[in-house]
PDB file of C-alpha atoms in Angstrom:
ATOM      1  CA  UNK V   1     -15.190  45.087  42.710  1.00  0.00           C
ATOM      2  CA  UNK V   2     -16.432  42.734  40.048  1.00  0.00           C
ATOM      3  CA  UNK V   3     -14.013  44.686  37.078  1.00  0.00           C
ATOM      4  CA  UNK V   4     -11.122  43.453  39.707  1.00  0.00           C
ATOM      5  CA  UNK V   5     -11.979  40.155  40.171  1.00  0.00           C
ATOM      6  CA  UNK V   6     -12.862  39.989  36.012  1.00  0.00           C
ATOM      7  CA  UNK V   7      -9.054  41.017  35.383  1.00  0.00           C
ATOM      8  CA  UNK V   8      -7.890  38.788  38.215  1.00  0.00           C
ATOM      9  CA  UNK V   9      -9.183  35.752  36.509  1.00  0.00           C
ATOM     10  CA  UNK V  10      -8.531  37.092  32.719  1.00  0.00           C
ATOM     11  CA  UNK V  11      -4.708  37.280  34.226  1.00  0.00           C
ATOM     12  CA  UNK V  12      -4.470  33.800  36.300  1.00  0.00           C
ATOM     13  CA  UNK V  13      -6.413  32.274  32.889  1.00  0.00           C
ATOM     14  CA  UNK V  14      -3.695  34.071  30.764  1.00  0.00           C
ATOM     15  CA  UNK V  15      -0.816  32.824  32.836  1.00  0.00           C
ATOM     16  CA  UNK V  16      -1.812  29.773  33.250  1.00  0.00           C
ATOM     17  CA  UNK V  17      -2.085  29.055  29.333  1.00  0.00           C
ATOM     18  CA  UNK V  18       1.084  30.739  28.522  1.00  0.00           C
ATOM     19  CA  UNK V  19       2.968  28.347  31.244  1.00  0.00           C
ATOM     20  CA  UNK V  20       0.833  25.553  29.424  1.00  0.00           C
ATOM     21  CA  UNK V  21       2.104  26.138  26.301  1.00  0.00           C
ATOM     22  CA  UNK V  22       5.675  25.911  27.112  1.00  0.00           C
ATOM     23  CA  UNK V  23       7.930  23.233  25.946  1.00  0.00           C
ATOM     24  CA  UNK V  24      11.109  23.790  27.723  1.00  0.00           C
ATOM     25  CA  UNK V  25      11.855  24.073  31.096  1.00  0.00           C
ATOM     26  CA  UNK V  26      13.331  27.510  32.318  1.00  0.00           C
ATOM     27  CA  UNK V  27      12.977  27.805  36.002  1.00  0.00           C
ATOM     28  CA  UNK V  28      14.348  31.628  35.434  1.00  0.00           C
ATOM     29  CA  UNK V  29      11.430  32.336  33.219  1.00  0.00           C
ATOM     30  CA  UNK V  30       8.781  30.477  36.045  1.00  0.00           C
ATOM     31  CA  UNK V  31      10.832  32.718  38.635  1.00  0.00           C
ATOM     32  CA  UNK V  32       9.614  35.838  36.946  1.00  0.00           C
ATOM     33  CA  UNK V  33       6.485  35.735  36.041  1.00  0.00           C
ATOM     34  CA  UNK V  34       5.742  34.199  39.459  1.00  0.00           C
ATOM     35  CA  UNK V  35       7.332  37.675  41.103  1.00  0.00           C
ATOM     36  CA  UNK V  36       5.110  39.709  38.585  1.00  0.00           C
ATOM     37  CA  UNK V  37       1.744  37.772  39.512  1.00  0.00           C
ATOM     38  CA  UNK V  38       2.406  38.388  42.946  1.00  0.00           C
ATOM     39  CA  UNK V  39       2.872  42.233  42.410  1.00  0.00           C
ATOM     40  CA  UNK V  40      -0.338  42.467  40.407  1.00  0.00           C
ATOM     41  CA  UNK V  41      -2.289  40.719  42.851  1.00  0.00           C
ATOM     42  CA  UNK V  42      -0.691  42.414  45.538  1.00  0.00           C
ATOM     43  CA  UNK V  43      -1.842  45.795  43.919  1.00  0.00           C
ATOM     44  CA  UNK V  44      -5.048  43.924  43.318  1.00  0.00           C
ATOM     45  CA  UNK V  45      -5.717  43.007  46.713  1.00  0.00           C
ATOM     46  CA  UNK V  46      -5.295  46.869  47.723  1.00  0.00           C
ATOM     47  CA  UNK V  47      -7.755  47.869  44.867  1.00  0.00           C
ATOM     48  CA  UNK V  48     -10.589  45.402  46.037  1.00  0.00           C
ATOM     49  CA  UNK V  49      -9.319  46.586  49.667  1.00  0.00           C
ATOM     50  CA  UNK V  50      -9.940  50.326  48.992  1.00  0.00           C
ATOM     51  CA  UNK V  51     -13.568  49.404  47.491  1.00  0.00           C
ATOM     52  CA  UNK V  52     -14.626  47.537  49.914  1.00  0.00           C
ATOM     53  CA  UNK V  53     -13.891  50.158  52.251  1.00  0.00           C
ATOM     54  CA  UNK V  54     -15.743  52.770  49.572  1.00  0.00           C
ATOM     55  CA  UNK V  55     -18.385  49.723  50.020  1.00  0.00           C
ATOM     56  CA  UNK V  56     -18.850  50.024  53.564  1.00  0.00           C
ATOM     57  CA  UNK V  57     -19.089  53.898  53.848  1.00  0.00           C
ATOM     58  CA  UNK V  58     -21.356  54.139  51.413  1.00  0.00           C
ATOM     59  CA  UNK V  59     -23.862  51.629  53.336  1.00  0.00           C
ATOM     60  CA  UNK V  60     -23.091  53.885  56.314  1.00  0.00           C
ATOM     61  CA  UNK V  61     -23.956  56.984  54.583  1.00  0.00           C
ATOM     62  CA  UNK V  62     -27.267  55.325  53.315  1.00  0.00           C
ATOM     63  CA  UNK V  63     -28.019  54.488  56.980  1.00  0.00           C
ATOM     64  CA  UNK V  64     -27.496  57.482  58.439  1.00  0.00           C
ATOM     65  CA  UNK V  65     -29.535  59.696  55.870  1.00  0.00           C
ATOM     66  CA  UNK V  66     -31.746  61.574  56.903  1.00  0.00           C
ATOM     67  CA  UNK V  67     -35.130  60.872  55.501  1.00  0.00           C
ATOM     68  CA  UNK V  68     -37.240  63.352  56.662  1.00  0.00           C
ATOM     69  CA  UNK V  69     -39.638  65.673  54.964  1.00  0.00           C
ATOM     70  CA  UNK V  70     -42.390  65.547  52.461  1.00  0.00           C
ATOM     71  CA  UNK V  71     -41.042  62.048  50.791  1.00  0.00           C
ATOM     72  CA  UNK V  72     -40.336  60.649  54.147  1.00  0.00           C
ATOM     73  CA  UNK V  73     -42.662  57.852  53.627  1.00  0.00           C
ATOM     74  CA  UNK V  74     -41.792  56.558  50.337  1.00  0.00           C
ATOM     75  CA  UNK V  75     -38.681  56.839  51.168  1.00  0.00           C
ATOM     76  CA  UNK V  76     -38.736  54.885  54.509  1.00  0.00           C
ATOM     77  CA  UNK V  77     -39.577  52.122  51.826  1.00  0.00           C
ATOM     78  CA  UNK V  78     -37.425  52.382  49.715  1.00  0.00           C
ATOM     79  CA  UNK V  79     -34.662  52.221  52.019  1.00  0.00           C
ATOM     80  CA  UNK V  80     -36.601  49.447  53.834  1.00  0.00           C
ATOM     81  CA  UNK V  81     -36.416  47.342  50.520  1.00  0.00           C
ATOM     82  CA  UNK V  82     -32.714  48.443  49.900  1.00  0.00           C
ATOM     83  CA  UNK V  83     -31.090  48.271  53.265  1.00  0.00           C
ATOM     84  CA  UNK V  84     -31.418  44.011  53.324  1.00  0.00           C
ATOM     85  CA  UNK V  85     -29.299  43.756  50.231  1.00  0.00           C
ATOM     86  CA  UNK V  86     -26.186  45.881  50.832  1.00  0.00           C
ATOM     87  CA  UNK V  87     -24.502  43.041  52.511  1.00  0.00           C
ATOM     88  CA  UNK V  88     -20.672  43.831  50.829  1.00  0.00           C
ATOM     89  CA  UNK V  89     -18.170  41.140  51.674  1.00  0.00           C
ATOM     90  CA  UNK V  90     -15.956  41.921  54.514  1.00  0.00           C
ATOM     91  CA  UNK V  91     -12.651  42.554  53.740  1.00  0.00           C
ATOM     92  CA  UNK V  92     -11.232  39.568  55.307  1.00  0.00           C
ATOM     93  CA  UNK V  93     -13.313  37.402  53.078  1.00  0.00           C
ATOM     94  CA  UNK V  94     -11.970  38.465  50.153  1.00  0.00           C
ATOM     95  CA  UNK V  95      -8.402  38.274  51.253  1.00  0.00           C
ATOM     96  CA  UNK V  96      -9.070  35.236  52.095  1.00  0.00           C
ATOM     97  CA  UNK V  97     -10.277  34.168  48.841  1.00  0.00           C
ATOM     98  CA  UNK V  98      -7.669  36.650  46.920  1.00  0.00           C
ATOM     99  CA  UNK V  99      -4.636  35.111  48.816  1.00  0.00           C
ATOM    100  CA  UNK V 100      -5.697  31.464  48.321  1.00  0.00           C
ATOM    101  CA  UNK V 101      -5.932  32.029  44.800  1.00  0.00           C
ATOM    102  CA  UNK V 102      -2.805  33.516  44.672  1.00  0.00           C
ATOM    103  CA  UNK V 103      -1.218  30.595  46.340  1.00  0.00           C
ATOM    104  CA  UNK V 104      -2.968  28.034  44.194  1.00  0.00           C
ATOM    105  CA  UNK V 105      -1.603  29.922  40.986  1.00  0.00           C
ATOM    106  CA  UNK V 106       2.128  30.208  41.788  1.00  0.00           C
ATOM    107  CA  UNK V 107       1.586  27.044  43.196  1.00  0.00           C
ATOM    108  CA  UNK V 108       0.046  25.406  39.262  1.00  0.00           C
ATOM    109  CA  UNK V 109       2.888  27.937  37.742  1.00  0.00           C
ATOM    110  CA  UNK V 110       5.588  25.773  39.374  1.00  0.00           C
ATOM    111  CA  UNK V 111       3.995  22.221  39.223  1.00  0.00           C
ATOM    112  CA  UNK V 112       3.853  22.822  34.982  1.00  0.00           C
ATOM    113  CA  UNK V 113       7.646  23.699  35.758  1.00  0.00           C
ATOM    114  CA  UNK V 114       8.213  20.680  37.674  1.00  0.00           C
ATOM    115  CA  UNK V 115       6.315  18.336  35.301  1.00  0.00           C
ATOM    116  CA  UNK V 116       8.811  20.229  31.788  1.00  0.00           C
ATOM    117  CA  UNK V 117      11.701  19.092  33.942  1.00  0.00           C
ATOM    118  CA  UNK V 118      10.809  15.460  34.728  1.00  0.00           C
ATOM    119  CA  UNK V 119       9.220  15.086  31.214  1.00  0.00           C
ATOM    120  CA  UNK V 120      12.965  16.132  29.644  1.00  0.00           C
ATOM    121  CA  UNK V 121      15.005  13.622  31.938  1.00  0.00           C
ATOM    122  CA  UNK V 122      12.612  11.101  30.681  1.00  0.00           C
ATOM    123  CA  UNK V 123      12.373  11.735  26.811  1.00  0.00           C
ATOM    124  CA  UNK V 124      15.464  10.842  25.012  1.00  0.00           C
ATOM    125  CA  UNK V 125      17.792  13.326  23.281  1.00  0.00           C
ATOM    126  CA  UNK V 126      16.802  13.522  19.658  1.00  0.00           C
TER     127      UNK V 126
END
């Protein structure tokens, strides 16, 4: 989960710098790369959906072992130390989070946009 959310924020960080550095308004350019962000964090999204769920069974499958037999004890304790800490985010908690994000991104993409075009009204023709 935490190699998605690194690329996640190497991407927003990425997109937001390149629509920082440009001079010139082009609303066509602001258009695309706003419909390719929200395909990669679409397909994101689904990635941290599908470990999450991978998340979740796992915890089950820990639960549910069977720990009986000659280790039984020691390993009644180690599951009794583990157990407390596999506490995964639910899925709609990082959806949440995800979709916000992705809202708040488009949203900077277009304000940068907004902010070339009123800066070029303003600034005399050289």
């Amino acid at each position: 989960m935490q190699a998605y959310r690194n690329l996640y924020v190497l991407i927003v960080g990425g997109l937001l710098a390149f629509s920082s550095l440009r001079k010139q308004p082009t609303a066509i350019t602001t258009l695309i790369v706003s419909v390719l962000f929200a395909l990669f964090a679409y397909k994101n999204l689904d990635a941290m959906y599908d470990t999450t769920q991978q998340r979740f069974a796992t915890i089950e499958a820990i639960k549910q072992f069977d720990a009986s037999g000659t280790n039984a004890a020691s390993l009644k304790q180690t599951r009794d130390l583990l157990e407390p800490t596999l506490t995964p985010a639910t899925y709609g908690s990082v959806r949440a989070t995800h979709v916000t994000s992705d809202v708040l991104t488009i949203a900077a993409l277009w304000a940068m946009e907004f902010r070339r075009r009123r800066l070029k009204r303003t600034t005399p023709a050289q």
